[in-house]
Every structure is written in C-alpha cells, then in structure tokens.
Coordinates of C-alpha atoms in Angstrom, one line a residue:
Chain A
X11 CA 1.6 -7.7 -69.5
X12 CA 2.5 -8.7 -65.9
X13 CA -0.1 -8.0 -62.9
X14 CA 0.1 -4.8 -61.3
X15 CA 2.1 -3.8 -58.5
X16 CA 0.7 -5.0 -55.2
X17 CA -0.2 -1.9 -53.9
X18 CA -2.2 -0.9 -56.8
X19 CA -5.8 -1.3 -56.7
X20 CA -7.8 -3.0 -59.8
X21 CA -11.3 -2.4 -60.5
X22 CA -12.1 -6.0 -60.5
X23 CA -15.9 -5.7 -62.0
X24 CA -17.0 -8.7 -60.1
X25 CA -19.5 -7.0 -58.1
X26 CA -22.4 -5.8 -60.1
X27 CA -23.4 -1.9 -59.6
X28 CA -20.3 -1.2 -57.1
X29 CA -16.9 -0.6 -57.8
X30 CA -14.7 -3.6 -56.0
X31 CA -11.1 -2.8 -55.7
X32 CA -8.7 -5.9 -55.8
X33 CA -5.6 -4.7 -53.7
X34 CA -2.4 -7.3 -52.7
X35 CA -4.2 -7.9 -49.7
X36 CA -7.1 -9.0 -51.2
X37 CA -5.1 -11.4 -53.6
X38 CA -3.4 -12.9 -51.2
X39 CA -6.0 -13.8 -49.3
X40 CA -7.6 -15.0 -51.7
X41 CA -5.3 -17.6 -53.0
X42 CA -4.9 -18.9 -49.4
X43 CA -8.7 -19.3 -49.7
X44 CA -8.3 -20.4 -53.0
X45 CA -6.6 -23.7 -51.6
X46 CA -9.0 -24.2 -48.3
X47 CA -11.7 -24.1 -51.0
X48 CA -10.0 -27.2 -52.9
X49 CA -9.2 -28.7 -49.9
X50 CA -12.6 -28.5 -49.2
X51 CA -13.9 -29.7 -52.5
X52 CA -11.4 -32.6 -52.2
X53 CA -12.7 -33.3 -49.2
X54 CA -9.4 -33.9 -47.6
X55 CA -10.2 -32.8 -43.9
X56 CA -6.4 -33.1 -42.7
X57 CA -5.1 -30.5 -45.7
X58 CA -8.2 -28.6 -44.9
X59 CA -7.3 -28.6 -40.7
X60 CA -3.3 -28.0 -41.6
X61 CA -4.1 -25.3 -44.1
X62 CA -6.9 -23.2 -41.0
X63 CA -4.9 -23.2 -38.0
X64 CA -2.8 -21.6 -36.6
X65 CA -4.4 -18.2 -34.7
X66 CA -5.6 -20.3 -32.0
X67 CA -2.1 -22.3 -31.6
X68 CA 0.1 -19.5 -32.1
X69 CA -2.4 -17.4 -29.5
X70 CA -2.0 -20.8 -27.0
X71 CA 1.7 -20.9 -27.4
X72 CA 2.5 -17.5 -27.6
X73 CA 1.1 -17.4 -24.0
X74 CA 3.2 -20.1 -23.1
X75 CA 5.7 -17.2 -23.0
X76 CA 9.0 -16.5 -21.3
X77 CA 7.2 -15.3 -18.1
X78 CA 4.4 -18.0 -17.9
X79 CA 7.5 -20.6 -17.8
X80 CA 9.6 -18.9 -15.2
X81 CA 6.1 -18.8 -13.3
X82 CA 5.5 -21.9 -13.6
X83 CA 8.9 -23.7 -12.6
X84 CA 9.0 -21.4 -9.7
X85 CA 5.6 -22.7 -8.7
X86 CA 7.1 -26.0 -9.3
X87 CA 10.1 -25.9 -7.5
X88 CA 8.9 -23.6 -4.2
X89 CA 5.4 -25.6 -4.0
X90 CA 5.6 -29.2 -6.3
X91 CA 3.3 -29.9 -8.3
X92 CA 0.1 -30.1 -6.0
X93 CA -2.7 -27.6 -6.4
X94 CA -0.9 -26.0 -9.7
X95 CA -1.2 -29.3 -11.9
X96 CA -4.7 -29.7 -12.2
X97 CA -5.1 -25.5 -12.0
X98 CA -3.1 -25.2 -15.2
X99 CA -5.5 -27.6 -17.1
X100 CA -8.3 -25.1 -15.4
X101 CA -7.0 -22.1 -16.7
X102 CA -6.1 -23.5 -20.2
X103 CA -10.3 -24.9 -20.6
X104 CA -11.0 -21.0 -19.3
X105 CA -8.5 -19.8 -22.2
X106 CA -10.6 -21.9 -24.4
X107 CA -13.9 -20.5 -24.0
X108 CA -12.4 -16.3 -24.5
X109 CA -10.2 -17.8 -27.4
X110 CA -13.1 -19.5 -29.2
X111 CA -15.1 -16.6 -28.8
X112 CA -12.7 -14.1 -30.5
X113 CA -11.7 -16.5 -33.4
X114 CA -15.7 -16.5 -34.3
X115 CA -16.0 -12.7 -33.9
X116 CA -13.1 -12.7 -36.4
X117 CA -14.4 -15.3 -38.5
X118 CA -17.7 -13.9 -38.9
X119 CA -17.0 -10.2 -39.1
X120 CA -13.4 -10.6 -40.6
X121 CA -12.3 -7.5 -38.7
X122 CA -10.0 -7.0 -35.2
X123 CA -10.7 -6.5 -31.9
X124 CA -9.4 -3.2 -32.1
X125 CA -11.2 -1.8 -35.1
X126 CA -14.8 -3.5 -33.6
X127 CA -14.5 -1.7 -30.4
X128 CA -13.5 1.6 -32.3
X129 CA -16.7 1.6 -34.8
X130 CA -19.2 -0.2 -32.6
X131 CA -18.3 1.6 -28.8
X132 CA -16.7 5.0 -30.0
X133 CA -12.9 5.5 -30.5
X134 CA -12.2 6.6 -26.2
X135 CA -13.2 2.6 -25.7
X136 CA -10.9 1.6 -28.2
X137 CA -7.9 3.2 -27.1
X138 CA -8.4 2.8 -23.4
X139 CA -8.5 -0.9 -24.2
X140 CA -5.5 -0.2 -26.8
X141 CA -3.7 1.9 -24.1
X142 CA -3.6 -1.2 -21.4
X143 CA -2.8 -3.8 -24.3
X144 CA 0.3 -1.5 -25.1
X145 CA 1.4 -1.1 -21.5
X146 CA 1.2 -5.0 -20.7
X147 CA 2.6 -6.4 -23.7
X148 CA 5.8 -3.9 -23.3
X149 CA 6.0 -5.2 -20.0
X150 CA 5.5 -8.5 -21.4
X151 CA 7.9 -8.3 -24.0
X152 CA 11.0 -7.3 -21.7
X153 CA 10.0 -10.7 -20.0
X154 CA 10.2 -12.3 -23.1
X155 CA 13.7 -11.0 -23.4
X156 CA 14.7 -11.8 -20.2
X157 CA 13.6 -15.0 -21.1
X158 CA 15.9 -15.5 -24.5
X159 CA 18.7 -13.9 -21.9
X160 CA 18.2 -16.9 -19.4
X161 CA 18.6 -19.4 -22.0
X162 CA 21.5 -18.0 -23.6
X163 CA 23.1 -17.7 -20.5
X164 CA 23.2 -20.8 -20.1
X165 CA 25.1 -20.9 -22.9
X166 CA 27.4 -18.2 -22.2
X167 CA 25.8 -15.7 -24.3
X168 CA 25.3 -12.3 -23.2
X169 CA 22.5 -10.0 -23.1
X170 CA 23.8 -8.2 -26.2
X171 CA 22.8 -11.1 -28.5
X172 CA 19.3 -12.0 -26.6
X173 CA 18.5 -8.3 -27.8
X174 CA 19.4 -8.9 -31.3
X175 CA 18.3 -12.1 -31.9
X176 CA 15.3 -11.0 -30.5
X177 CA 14.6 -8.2 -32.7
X178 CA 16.2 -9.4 -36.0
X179 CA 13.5 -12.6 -35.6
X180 CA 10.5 -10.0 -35.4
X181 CA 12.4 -8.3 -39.3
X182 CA 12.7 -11.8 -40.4
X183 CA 9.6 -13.3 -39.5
X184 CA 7.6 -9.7 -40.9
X185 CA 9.8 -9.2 -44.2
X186 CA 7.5 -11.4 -46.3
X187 CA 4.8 -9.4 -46.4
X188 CA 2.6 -12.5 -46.6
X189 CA 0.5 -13.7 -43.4
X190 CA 0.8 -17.4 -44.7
X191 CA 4.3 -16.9 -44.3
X192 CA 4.3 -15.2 -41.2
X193 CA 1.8 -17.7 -39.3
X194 CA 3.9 -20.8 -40.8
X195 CA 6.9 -19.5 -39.4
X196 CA 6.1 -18.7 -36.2
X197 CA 3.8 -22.3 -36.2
X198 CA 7.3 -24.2 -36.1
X199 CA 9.0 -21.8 -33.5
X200 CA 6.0 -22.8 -31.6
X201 CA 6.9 -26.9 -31.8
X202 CA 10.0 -26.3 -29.8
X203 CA 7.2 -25.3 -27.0
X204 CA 7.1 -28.8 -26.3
X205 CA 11.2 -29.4 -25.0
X206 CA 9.2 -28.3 -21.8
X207 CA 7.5 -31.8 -22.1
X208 CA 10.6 -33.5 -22.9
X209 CA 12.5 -32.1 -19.6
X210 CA 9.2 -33.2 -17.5
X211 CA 9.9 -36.8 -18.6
X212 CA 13.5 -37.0 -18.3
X213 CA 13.3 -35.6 -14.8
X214 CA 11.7 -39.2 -14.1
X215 CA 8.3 -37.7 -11.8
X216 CA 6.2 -40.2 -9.5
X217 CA 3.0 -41.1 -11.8
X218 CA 1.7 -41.6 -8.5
X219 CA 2.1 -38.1 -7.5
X220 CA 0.7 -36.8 -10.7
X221 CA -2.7 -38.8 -10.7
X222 CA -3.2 -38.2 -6.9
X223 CA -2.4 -34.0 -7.9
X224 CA -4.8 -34.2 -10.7
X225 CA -8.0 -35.9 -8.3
X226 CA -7.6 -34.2 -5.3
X227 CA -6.0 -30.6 -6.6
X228 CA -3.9 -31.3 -3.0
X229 CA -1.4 -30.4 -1.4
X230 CA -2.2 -26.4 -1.6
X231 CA 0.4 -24.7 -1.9
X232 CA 2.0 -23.2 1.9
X233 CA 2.7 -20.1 2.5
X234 CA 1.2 -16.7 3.2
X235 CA -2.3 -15.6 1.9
X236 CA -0.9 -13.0 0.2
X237 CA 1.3 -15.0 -1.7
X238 CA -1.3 -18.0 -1.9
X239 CA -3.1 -15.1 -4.2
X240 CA 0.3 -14.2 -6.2
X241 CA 0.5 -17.6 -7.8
X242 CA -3.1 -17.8 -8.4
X243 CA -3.7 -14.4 -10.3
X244 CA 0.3 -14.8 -11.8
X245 CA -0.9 -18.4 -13.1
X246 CA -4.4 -16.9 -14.3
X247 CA -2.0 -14.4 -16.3
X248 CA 0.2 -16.9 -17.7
X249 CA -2.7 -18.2 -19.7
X250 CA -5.7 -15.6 -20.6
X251 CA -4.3 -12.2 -21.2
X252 CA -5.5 -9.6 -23.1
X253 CA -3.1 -9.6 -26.1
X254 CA -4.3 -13.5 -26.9
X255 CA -7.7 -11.9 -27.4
X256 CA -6.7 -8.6 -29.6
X257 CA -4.4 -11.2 -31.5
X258 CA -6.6 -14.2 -31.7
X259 CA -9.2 -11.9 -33.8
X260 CA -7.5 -10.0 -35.6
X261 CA -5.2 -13.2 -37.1
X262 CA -8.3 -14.9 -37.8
X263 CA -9.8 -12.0 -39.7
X264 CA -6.4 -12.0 -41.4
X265 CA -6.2 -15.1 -42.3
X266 CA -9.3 -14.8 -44.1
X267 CA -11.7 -17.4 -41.5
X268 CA -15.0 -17.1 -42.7
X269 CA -17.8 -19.1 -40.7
X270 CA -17.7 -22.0 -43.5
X271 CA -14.6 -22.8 -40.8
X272 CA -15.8 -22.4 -37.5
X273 CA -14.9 -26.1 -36.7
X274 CA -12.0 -26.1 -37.9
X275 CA -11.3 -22.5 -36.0
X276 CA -12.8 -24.2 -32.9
X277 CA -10.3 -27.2 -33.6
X278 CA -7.4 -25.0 -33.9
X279 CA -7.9 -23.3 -30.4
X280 CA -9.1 -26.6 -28.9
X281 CA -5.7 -28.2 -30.0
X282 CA -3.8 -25.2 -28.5
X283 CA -5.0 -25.3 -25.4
X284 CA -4.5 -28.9 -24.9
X285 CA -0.6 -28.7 -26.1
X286 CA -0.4 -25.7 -24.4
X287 CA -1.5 -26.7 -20.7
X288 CA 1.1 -30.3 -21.4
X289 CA 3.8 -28.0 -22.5
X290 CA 3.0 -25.6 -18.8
X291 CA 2.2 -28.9 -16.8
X292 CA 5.9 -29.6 -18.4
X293 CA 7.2 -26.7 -16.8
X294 CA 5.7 -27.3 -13.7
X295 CA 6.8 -30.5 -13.5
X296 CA 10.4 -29.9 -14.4
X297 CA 10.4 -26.8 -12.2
X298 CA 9.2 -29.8 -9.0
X299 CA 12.3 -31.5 -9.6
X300 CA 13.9 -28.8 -7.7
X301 CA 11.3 -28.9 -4.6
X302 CA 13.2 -29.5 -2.1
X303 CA 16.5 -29.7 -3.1
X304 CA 16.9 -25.7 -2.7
X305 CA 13.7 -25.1 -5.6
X306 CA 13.1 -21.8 -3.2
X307 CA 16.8 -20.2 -3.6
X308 CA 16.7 -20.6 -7.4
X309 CA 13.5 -18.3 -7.5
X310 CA 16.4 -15.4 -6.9
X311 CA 18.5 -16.3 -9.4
X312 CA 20.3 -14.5 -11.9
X313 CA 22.4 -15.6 -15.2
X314 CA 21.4 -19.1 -16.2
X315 CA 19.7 -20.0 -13.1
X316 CA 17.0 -22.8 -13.5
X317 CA 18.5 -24.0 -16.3
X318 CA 22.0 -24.4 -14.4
X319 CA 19.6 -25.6 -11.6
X320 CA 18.2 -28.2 -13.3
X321 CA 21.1 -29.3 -15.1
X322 CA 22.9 -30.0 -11.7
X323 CA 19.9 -32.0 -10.5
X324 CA 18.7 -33.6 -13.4
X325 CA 21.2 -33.6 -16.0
X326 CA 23.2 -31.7 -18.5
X327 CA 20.2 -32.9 -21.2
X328 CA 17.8 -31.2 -18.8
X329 CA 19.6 -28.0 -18.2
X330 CA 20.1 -27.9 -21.9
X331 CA 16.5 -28.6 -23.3
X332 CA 15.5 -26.1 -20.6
X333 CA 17.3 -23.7 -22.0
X334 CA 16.7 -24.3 -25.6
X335 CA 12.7 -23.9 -24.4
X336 CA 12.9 -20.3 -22.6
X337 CA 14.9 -19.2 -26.0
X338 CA 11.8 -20.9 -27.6
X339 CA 9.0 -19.3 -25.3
X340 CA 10.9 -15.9 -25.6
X341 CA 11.0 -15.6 -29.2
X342 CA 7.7 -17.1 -29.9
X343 CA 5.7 -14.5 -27.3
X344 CA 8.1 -11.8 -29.3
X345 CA 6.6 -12.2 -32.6
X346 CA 2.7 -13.1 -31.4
X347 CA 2.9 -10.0 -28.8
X348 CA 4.7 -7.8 -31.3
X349 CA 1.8 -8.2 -33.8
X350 CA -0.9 -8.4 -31.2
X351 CA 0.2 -4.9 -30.4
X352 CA 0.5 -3.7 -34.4
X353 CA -3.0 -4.9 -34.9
X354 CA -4.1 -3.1 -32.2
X355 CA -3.0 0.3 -32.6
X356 CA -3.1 0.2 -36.6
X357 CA -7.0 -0.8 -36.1
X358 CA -7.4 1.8 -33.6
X359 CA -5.6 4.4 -36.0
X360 CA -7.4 2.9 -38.6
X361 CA -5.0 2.1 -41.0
X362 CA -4.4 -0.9 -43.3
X363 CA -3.5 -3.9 -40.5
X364 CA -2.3 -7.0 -42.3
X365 CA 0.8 -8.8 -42.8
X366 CA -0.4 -9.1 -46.5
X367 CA 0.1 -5.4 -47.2
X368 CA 3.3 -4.0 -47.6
X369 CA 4.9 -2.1 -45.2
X370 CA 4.3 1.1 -47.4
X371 CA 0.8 0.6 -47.2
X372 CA 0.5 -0.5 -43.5
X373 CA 2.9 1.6 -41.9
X374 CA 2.0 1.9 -38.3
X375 CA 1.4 -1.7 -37.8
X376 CA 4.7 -2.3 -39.3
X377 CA 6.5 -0.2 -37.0
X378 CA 4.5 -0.7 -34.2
X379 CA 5.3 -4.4 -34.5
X380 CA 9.6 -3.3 -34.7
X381 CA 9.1 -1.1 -32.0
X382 CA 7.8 -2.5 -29.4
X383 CA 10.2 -5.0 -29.7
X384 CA 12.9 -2.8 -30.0
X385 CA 12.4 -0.9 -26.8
X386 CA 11.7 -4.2 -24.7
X387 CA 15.3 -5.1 -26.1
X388 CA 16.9 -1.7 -25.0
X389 CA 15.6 -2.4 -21.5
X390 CA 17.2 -5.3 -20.9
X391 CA 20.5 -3.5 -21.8
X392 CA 20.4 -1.4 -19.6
X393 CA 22.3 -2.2 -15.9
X394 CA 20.7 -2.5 -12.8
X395 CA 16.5 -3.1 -14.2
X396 CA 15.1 -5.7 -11.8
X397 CA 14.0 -7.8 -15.1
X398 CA 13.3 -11.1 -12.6
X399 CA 10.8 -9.1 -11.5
X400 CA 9.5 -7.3 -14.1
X401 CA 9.1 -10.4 -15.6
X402 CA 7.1 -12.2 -12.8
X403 CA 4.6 -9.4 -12.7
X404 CA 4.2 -9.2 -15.9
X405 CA 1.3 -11.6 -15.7
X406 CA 0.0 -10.3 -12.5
X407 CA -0.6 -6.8 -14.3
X408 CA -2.6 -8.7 -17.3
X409 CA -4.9 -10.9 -15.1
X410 CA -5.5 -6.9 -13.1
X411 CA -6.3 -5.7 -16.7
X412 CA -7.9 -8.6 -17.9
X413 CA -11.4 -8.5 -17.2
X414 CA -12.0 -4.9 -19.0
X415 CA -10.8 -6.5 -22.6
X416 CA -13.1 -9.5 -21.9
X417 CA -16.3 -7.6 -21.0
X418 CA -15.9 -6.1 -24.5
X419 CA -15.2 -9.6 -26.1
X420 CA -18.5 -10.6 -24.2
X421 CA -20.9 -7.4 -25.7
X422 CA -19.1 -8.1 -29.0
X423 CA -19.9 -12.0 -29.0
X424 CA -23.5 -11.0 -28.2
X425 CA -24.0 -8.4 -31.1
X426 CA -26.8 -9.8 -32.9
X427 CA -26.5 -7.3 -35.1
X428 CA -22.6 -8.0 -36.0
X429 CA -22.7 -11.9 -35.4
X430 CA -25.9 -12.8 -36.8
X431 CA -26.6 -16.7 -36.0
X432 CA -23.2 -16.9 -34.7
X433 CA -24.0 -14.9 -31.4
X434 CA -23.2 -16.3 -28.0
X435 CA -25.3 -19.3 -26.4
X436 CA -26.7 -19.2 -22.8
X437 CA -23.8 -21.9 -22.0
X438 CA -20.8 -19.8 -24.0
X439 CA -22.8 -16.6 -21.6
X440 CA -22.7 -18.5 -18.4
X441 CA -19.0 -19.8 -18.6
X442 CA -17.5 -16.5 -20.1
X443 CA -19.2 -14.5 -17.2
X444 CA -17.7 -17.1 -14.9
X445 CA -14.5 -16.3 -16.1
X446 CA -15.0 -12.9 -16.2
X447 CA -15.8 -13.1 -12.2
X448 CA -13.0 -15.5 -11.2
X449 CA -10.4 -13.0 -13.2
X450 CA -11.8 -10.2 -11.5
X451 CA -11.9 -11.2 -8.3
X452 CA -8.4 -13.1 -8.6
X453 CA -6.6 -9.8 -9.7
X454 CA -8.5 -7.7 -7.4
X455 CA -8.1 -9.4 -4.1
X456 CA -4.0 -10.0 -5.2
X457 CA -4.3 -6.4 -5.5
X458 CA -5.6 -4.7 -2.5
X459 CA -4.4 -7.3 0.0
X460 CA -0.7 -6.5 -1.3
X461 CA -1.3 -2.6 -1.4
X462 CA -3.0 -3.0 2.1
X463 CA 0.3 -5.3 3.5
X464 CA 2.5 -2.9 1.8
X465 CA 1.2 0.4 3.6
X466 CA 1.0 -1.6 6.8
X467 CA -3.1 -1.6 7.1
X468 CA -2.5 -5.3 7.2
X469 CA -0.3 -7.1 9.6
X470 CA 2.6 -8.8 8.0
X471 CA 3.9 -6.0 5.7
X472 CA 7.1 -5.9 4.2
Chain B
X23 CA -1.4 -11.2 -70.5
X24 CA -4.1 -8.9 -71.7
X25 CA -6.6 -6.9 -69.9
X26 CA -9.5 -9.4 -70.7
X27 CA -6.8 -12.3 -68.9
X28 CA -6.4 -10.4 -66.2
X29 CA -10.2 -9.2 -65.6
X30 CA -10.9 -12.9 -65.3
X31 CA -8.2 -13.9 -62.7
X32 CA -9.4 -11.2 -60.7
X33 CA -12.5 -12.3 -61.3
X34 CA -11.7 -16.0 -60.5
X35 CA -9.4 -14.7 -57.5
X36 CA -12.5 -12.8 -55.6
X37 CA -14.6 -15.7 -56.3
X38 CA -12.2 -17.2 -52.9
X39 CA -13.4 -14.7 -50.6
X40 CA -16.5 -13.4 -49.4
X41 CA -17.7 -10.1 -49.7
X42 CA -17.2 -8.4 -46.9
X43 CA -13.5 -9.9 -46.6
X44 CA -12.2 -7.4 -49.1
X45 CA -10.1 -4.8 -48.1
X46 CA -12.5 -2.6 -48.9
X47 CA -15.8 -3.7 -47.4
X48 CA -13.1 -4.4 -43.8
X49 CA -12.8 -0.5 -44.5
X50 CA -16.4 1.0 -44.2
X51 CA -17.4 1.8 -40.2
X52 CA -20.2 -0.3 -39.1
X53 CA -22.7 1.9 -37.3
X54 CA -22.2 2.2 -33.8
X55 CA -23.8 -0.1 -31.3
X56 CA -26.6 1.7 -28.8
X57 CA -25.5 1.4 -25.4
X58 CA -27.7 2.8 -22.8
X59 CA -26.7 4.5 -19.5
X60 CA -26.5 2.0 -17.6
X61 CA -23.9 0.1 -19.8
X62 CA -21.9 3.3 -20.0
X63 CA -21.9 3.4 -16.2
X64 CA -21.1 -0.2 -15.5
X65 CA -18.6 0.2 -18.1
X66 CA -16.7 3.4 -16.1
X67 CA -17.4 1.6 -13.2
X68 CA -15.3 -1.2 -14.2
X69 CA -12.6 0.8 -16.1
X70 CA -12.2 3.1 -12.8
X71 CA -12.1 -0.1 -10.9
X72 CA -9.1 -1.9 -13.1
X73 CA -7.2 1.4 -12.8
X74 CA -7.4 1.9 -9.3
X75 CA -6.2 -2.1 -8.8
X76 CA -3.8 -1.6 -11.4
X77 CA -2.2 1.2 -9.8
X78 CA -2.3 -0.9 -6.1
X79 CA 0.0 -3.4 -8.2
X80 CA 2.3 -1.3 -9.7
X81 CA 2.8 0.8 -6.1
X82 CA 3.5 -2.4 -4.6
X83 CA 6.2 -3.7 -7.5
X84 CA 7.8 -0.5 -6.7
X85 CA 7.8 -0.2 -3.0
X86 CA 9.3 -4.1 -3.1
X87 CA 12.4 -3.1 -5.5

C-alpha cells in the first residue's frame, strides 16, 4: 500500500494517551531532522553546519537587497568610502545581535514571529506589527524590481522581463512544496551576492585608504545635516529591518531548529553577517570608484546607470559583474521578502504557514507570497513612478518602523515562560536595547528634521 | 506496505522531531502573556510615536517628487 496523500493526517500512536496526527509537514520535517540527527551521531560537524543553515544567511543576504546596494554605491561614489566602511561592519554586528535573538525564539518555540505576538499580546499587536511589515516589504519589493530592471538594463532588457523574471522566480522557487528545497535554492542565488566583492577588487582601491577608514571611521561624510542623517538611518535600513526578523523566526521554526542547534543557528547568522557586511563594503567600495569622477551625477540616473558608470570607469568586467549582482540582490530580496510577508500574514490569520504544506493546505501564505510580488512587478510597469526613489526610501521607512518590531522581539526573548533557559542575558538585554535606542533615534531625528526643513520651520527647506 | 509497516515509519519518522514541533502542538494558542498598564502604555506610546514619524517620512517623499 503506498503512504497516504500528503495532506492526510495519520494517527501516528506514538504519543501515549493523545492522539498525534502525522501530516506532510510533519514528515517532511522530520526527515530533514532525520539526517541532522545522523549527522550528529556521525559526528561530522561540517554535514551537520551545511545541513542547519541557511535562515540566518538567507535573512543576511536577503538584506543585501536591491535597495541596500544602490544605497550603498551612492554613499560610495557621493562620499568614498570614509565614515560608511567601518559603519557597515557596525550595523552588520547590530544585525547580529536581533538576528540571533529571533533564530533562538524560533528554535526554542518552533513557531513565527507572527503567530507569538498574536497568542502571547492579543491579535490588534499582531496585525499592527503585520500591517507595517506588509507596507515596507511592498515598498521594498518594487525596489527589488527596480533593482533586476537596472541590471538588465544594462543589458538591454526592458522592464517587461525584470517583472517576469521576477515573479516566475518566486513560482519556481515555491512549487516544491518542500522548505529544504526552497532554502537550498535561494542559498545559491544568494552566492552571486558576493560579485559585489569581486567588482571592489577589480576596481584596484588604496589598502591604505581602507585601513586608515576602518581606524579612524574619517572622513565624515560632507554635506548637509539633514542629509548627514539620510545616509545614516538609509544605511541602518539596509541592514536591520523588520522583515529579517518576521523571516528569520519563522524559517528557523520551519526548518525544524530545535535548541540541540543553537550553535549551529548562532553560526549560521554569525557567518551571514560577516559575508554580508564584505559583500556591502563591496558595494561601497565599488560605488567610491566613481567619487569624484562625477559619483554625484550618477545618483540621478536612470536605465543602466552605475553599472554603465562603472563600466566606463572601471571596465566592461566591472559594469558587467555589477550588473549581474543587482539582478542577484533583486531576485534574492524577492523570494526572502516574499515569504517574510506569507509567514506573516498566514501566522496572523492563523493558517498552516510552511513551505512543507501544499498550497491547498496553506493557501494564504501561498498567495500572499505570489502576490506581493506580483503587485511590486505591476508597479514598475507602470510610466512615470519615481522608482529611484521609491527605492532609496525604502530603507528609510523600515529603520522609522523598526524599533516597534524589535521591542516585541525583546519582550518575546525575555518570556521566561516561552524560552525557558534560553531567555535573554543581561549582555544580549543591554546591547539589544542599545540598538533599540540608536534605531530610534536614527529614524526619528531623519524624520522630523526633514518634515521640519520641508514645511520651512527649519532654514534650508526645499 | 501494510498498516503495521507503515505505523512504525511514522513511528520511526516522529522519533526526528520533538514534540511540540508537530504541526499540531505549533497549532494550540499558548496562553496570553500578562502585560500590565504600564507596558500597554509604553507600548501605544511607541506605536503612536512610529506612526506620527512614519507619516513625517512619507509627507516629505511626496512633497520632494
């Protein structure tokens, strides 16, 4: 007799006195577990490490998005390297601290951000936090388009097939109705990160200039205040957002982490980070190949722009690796965001969310997930939407959002009652609420002094 | 394969995960978390203020278009 459709649930027996139900999610979790658990008996740590990652590296990378990389080469080529070198690195080690915090709330809990805030704070929390999540990633993702579009401009592709590509990758990439499959997929999209890397060392920079950057976080950037706090709060949302946290924890939870793999769960965000901030150093290094040789004129481009830029000044391999890498940071924010934003509503809804159910049996986070990316890709279709811009604030919007998500990550991580042993240390408390304070203020300064500039309470107004 | 077969790969299959992994057990609430007044109104506090600089962000992308 063959096993039972997916979707059907088996009385499996192996609990005594309760009846367990053994659906497709369940087995397919449990033969991924199945193999961490020989891996483990084996002993082989580097099967064991390849076989746990991947929420914390898809959750680094996938913030390495379309948006963060236009931010950063802009930073790059109006201000060099200076101040934003060693800031990156910063911001990265404060991504490290929210990241490791969610992947243990996952681990230990084994349920989403999402669904935790719904059962422990009351549904109104969960959606408000839901509600911003959905309005920033949208935003986001249109960036992330706009980023596929740049690339393939450069290439003399249109908008047209940025769109589909775009959306036809979030189909491919879902159609397996495995997470293992899903995770792995999106793990080698992510590799490509690293061409940003590749155009920072063919662009030949002074090692002089980088090791004097990183010790003395000089020269600050010039410019205006007002703009001084642009890059800061844009740079703070190119790396801690508020999707990396819904996503982190509810990919951990799906991927079955239990706390047997904190360390390697640790690891796996530790080794993110790291590529992550040398794949946005990359950026920002390429990007300073253009300061001063007309960096600040490119910031207004359209079409190909620093790609073409780059090409002229550095090189056809330049312009070309460049370009290959925004397609890259695109479509990898796509998929991550896409399913950061089907977890979320589905665990708000309270639904099945997991890519191991079938999309019969998890039906909003399936079509949350298409959606989503389906509208972003209708907006950059349509003529005349400032999508440069859109896709700089993008970030600025999520560092302003920020620090509501991460106040909740905080009263989670310190639920003694949910994380047992696991809870929060004085030294996890002290840094988090560090970050919490430096986001806040960071958003809320860019904020006001823009709003007060723009109504003209402020001298200097546009 | 028969119904005894398959009872004992499930059996060997939930053996991988823990308890309160399966689908079901991810299913049942948890009971809600007592916050006190004071959390509720730091809480508001902070949602109100994220709006309020929220919405200073998005007036300003729109009056710079």
């Amino acid at each position: 007799m063959e096993r039972p459709a997916p979707s059907d649930t088996i009385p499996s027996g192996a609990l005594p006195g309760e009846l367990a139900e053994l659906t497709r999610e369940d087995v397919a979790r449990s033969l991924d577990r199945s193999r961490v658990q020989r891996a483990r008996g084996r002993r082989s740590r580097w099967y064991l490490l390849w076989l746990l990652v991947g929420p914390g590296i898809l959750a680094m990378l996938g913030e390495n998005d379309g948006p963060s990389m236009i931010s950063y080469t802009a930073t790059g080529a109006i201000d060099g390297i200076g101040f934003f070198l060693p800031f990156i690195v910063v911001t990265f080690l404060m991504a490290i601290v929210c990241q490791e915090m969610c992947m243990r709330i996952g681990a230990v809990t084994h349920r989403g951000f999402g669904q935790l805030v719904r059962e422990r704070y009351g549904s109104s929390w969960a959606w408000l936090a839901a509600g911003d999540l959905l309005f920033t990633n949208l935003v986001t993702l249109i960036g992330e388009f706009v980023a596929i579009r740049v690339g393939l401009a450069y290439f003399h592709l249109g908008a047209g097939v940025a769109a589909l590509l775009g959306v036809i990758l979030v189909v491919f990439a879902l159609s397996g109705g495995r997470y293992w499959r899903w995770e792995r997929i999106v793990l080698g999209l992510a590799t490509f990160n690293g061409l940003f890397l590749v155009c920072a060392i063919l662009v030949r920079p002074s090692l002089a200039h980088l090791g004097h950057a990183f010790v003395t976080f000089s020269p600050l950037p010039r410019g205006s205040f007002n703009e001084l706090l642009l890059l800061l709060a844009s740079t703070i949302g190119a790396t801690v957002t508020p999707w990396m946290v819904f996503f982190q924890q509810s990919a951990s939870a799906d991927k079955g982490l239990t706390p047997r793999d904190l360390r390697q769960g640790r690891l796996d965000t530790i080794v993110g980070g790291v590529f992550a901030a040398f794949f946005g150093c990359g950026a920002l290094v390429a990007g300073a190949a253009l300061f001063g040789h007309g960096g600040t004129s490119v910031n207004g481009f359209a079409g190909a722009g620093f790609p073409l830029a780059l090409g002229h000044r550095a090189g056809g391999t330049v312009g070309t690796l460049f370009a290959l890498g925004m397609v890259e940071a695109g479509a990898v924010a796509i998929l991550t965001i896409s399913a950061s934003t089907g977890y979320a509503v589905g665990e708000c809804l309270g639904g099945g969310t997991s890519f191991n159910l079938s999309p019969r049996d998890a039906a909003p986070f399936y079509s949350i997930n298409v959606l989503v990316a389906a509208v972003a890709a209708a907006v950059i279709l349509l003529p005349g939407v400032p999508l440069l811009s859109i896709a700089l604030n993008a970030n600025v919007l999520a560092t302003v959002l920020l620090p509501f998500t991460l106040v909740f990550v905080l009263m989670l991580a310190n639920d003694r009652q949910l994380m047992g042993r696991w809870v929060n240390g004085l030294r996890t408390n002290v840094l988090a609420l560090g970050i919490v304070l430096v986001v806040s203020v960071c958003g809320a300064a860019y904020g006001i002094d823009s709003f007060l500039l723009q109504i003209h309470v402020l001298g200097g107004g546009a | 394969m028969s119904s005894r077969a398959r009872e004992e790969e499930d059996e060997e299959l939930i053996m991988f995960l823990e308890r309160d992994q399966l689908a079901a057990d991810r299913r049942r609430p948890l009971p809600p978390a007592e916050i006190g007044w004071r959390a509720h109104t730091a809480l508001w506090s902070l949602r109100i203020f994220v709006l309020i600089v929220g919405a200073m962000v998005i007036y300003t992308f729109c009056a710079q278009l």
